[in-house]
mmCIF file of C-alpha atoms in Angstrom:
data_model
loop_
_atom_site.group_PDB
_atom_site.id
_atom_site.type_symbol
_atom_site.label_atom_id
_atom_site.label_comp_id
_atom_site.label_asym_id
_atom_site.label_seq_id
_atom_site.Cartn_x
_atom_site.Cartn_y
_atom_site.Cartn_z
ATOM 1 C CA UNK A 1036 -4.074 117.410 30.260
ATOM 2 C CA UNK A 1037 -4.961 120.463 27.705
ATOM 3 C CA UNK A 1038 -7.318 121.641 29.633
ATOM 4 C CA UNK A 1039 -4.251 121.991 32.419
ATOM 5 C CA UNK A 1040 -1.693 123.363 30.295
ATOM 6 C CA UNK A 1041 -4.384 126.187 29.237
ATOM 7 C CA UNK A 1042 -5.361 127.277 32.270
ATOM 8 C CA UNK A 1043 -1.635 127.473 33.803
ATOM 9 C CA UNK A 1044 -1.255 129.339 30.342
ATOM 10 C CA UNK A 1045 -3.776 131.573 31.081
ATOM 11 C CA UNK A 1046 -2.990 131.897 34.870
ATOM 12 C CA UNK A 1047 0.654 133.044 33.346
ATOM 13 C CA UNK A 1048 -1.216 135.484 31.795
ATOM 14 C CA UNK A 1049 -3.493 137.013 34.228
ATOM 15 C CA UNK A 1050 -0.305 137.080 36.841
ATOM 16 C CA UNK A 1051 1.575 139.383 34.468
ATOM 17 C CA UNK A 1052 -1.732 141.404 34.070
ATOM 18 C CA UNK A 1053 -1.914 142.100 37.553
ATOM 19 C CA UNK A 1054 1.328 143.461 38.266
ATOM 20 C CA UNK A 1055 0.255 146.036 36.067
ATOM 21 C CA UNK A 1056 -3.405 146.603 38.119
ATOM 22 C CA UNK A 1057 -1.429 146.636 41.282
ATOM 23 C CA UNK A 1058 0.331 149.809 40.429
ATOM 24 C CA UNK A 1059 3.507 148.293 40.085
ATOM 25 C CA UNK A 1060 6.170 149.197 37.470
ATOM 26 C CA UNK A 1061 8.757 147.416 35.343
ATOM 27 C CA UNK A 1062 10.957 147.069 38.347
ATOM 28 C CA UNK A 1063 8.100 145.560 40.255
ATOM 29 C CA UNK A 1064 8.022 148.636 42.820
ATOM 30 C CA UNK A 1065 4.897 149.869 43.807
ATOM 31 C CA UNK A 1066 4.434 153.220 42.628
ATOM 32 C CA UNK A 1067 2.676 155.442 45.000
ATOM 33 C CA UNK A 1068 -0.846 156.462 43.961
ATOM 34 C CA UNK A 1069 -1.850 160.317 44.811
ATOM 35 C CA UNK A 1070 -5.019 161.820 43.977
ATOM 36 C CA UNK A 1071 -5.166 164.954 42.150
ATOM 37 C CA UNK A 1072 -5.634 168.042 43.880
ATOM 38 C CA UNK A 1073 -6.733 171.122 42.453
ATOM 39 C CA UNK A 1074 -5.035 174.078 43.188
ATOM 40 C CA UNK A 1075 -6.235 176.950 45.325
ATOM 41 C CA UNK A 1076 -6.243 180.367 44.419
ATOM 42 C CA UNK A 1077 -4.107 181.024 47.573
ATOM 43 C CA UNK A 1078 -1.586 178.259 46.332
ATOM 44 C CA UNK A 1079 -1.697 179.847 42.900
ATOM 45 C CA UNK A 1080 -0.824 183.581 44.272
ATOM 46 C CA UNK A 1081 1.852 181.705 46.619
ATOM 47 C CA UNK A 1082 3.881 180.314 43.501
ATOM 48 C CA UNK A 1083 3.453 183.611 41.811
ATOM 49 C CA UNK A 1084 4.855 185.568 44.730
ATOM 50 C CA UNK A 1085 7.452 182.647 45.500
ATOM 51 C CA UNK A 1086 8.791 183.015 41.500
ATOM 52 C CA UNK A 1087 9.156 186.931 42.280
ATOM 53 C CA UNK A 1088 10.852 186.805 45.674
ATOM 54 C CA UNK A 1089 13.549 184.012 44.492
ATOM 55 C CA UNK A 1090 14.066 183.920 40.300
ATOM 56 C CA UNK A 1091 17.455 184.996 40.875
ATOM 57 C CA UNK A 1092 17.812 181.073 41.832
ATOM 58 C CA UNK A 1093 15.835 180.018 38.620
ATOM 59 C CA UNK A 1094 19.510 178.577 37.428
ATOM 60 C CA UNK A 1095 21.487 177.035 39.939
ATOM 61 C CA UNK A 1096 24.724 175.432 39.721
ATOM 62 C CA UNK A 1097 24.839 171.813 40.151
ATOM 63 C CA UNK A 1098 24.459 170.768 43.676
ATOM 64 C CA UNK A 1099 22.492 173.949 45.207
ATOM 65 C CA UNK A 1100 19.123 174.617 45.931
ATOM 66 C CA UNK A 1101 17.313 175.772 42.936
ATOM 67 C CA UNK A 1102 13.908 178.509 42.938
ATOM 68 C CA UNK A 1103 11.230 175.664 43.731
ATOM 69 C CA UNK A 1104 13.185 174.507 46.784
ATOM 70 C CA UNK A 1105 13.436 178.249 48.018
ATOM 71 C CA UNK A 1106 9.660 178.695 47.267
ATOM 72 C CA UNK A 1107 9.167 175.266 49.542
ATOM 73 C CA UNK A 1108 11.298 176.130 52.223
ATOM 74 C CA UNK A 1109 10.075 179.835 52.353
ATOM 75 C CA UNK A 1110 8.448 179.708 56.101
ATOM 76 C CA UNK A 1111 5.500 182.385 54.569
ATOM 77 C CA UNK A 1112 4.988 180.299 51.556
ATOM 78 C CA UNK A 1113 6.172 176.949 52.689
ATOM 79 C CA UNK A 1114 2.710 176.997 55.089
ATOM 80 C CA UNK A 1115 0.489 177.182 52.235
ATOM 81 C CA UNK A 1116 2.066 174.580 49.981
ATOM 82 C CA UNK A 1117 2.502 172.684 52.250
ATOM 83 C CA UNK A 1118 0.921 169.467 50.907
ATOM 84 C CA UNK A 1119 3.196 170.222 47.190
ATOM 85 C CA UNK A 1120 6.470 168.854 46.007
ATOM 86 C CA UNK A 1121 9.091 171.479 44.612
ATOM 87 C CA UNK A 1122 7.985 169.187 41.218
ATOM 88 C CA UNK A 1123 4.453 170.146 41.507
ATOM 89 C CA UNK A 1124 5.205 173.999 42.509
ATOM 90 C CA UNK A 1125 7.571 173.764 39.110
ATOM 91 C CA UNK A 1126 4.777 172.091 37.124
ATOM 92 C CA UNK A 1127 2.247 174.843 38.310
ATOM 93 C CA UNK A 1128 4.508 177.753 37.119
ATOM 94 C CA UNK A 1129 4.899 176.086 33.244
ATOM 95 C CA UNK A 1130 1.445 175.823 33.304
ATOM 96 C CA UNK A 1131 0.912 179.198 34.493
ATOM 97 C CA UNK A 1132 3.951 180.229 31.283
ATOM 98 C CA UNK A 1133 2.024 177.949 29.047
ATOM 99 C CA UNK A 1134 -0.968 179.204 29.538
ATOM 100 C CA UNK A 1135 -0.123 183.013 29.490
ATOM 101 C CA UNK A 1136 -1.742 183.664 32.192
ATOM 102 C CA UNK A 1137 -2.194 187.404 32.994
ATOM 103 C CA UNK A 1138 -0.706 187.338 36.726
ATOM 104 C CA UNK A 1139 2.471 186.708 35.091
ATOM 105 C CA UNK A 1140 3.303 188.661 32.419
ATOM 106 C CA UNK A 1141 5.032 191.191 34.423
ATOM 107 C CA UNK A 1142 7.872 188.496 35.459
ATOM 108 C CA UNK A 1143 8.230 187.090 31.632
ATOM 109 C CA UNK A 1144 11.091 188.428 29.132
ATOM 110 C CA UNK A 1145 10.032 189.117 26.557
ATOM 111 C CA UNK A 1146 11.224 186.119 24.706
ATOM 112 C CA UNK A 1147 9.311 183.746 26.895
ATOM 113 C CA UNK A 1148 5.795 186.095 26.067
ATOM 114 C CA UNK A 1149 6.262 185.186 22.449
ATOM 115 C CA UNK A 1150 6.838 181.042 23.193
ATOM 116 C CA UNK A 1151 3.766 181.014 25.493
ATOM 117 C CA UNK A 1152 1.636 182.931 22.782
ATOM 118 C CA UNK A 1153 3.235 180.867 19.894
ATOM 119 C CA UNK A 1154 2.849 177.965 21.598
ATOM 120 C CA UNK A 1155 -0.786 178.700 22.498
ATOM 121 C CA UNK A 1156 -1.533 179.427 18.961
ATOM 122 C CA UNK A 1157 -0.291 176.154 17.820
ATOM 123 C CA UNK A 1158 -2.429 173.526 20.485
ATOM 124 C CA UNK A 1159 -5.560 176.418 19.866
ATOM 125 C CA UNK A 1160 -8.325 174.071 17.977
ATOM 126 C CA UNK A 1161 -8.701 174.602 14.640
ATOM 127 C CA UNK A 1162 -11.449 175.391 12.618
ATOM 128 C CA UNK A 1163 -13.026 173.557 9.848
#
């Protein structure tokens, strides 16, 4: 009778291990799993000449279609991301900002040069 009570104990246990295994989250939905693609060098010049051609949409006002959706839905540029969500073209270009990258700078104010470099000084390891 122990031995029953610990093993539907530990079957409790494993069943609320599982839903996290499964790739489901707290609501028990399953999440969808994607795997990582790096980008291309063609999908890197794309968002680059995407940001140019539309940063007058960079702020939108609620309910209209913001930069990344542009980029997306840009027939020229919408061919060769194809396969990436306006999220992902969005997360590309902060990486590109983050990373002060030098096919950039000439689209940057001058205020978002300084956070990049500031903020590439501070994650920089330090030395001992």
């Amino acid at each position: 009778s122990d031995n029953k009570a610990n093993n539907a104990l530990l079957r409790k246990k494993l069943g609320s291990m599982s839903s996290v295994s499964n790739g489901l989250n707290k609501n028990n939905k399953k999440r969808k799993v994607t795997k990582r693609v790096l980008w291309t060098d063609e999908e890197t010049e794309a968002v680059i000449e995407g940001y140019e051609k539309y940063q007058q949409h960079e702020n939108p006002p609620p309910g209209k279609c913001g930069i990344w959706g542009y980029i997306s839905r840009d027939t020229k540029l919408g061919k060769i991301l194809s396969n990436r969500r306006s999220k992902q073209i969005k997360d590309k270009w902060r990486h590109l900002v983050d990373g002060n990258d030098s096919r950039i700078q000439h689209l940057l104010s001058h205020e978002q040069r300084i956070s990049a470099a500031a903020k590439k000084k501070n994650n920089s390891p330090r030395k001992k």
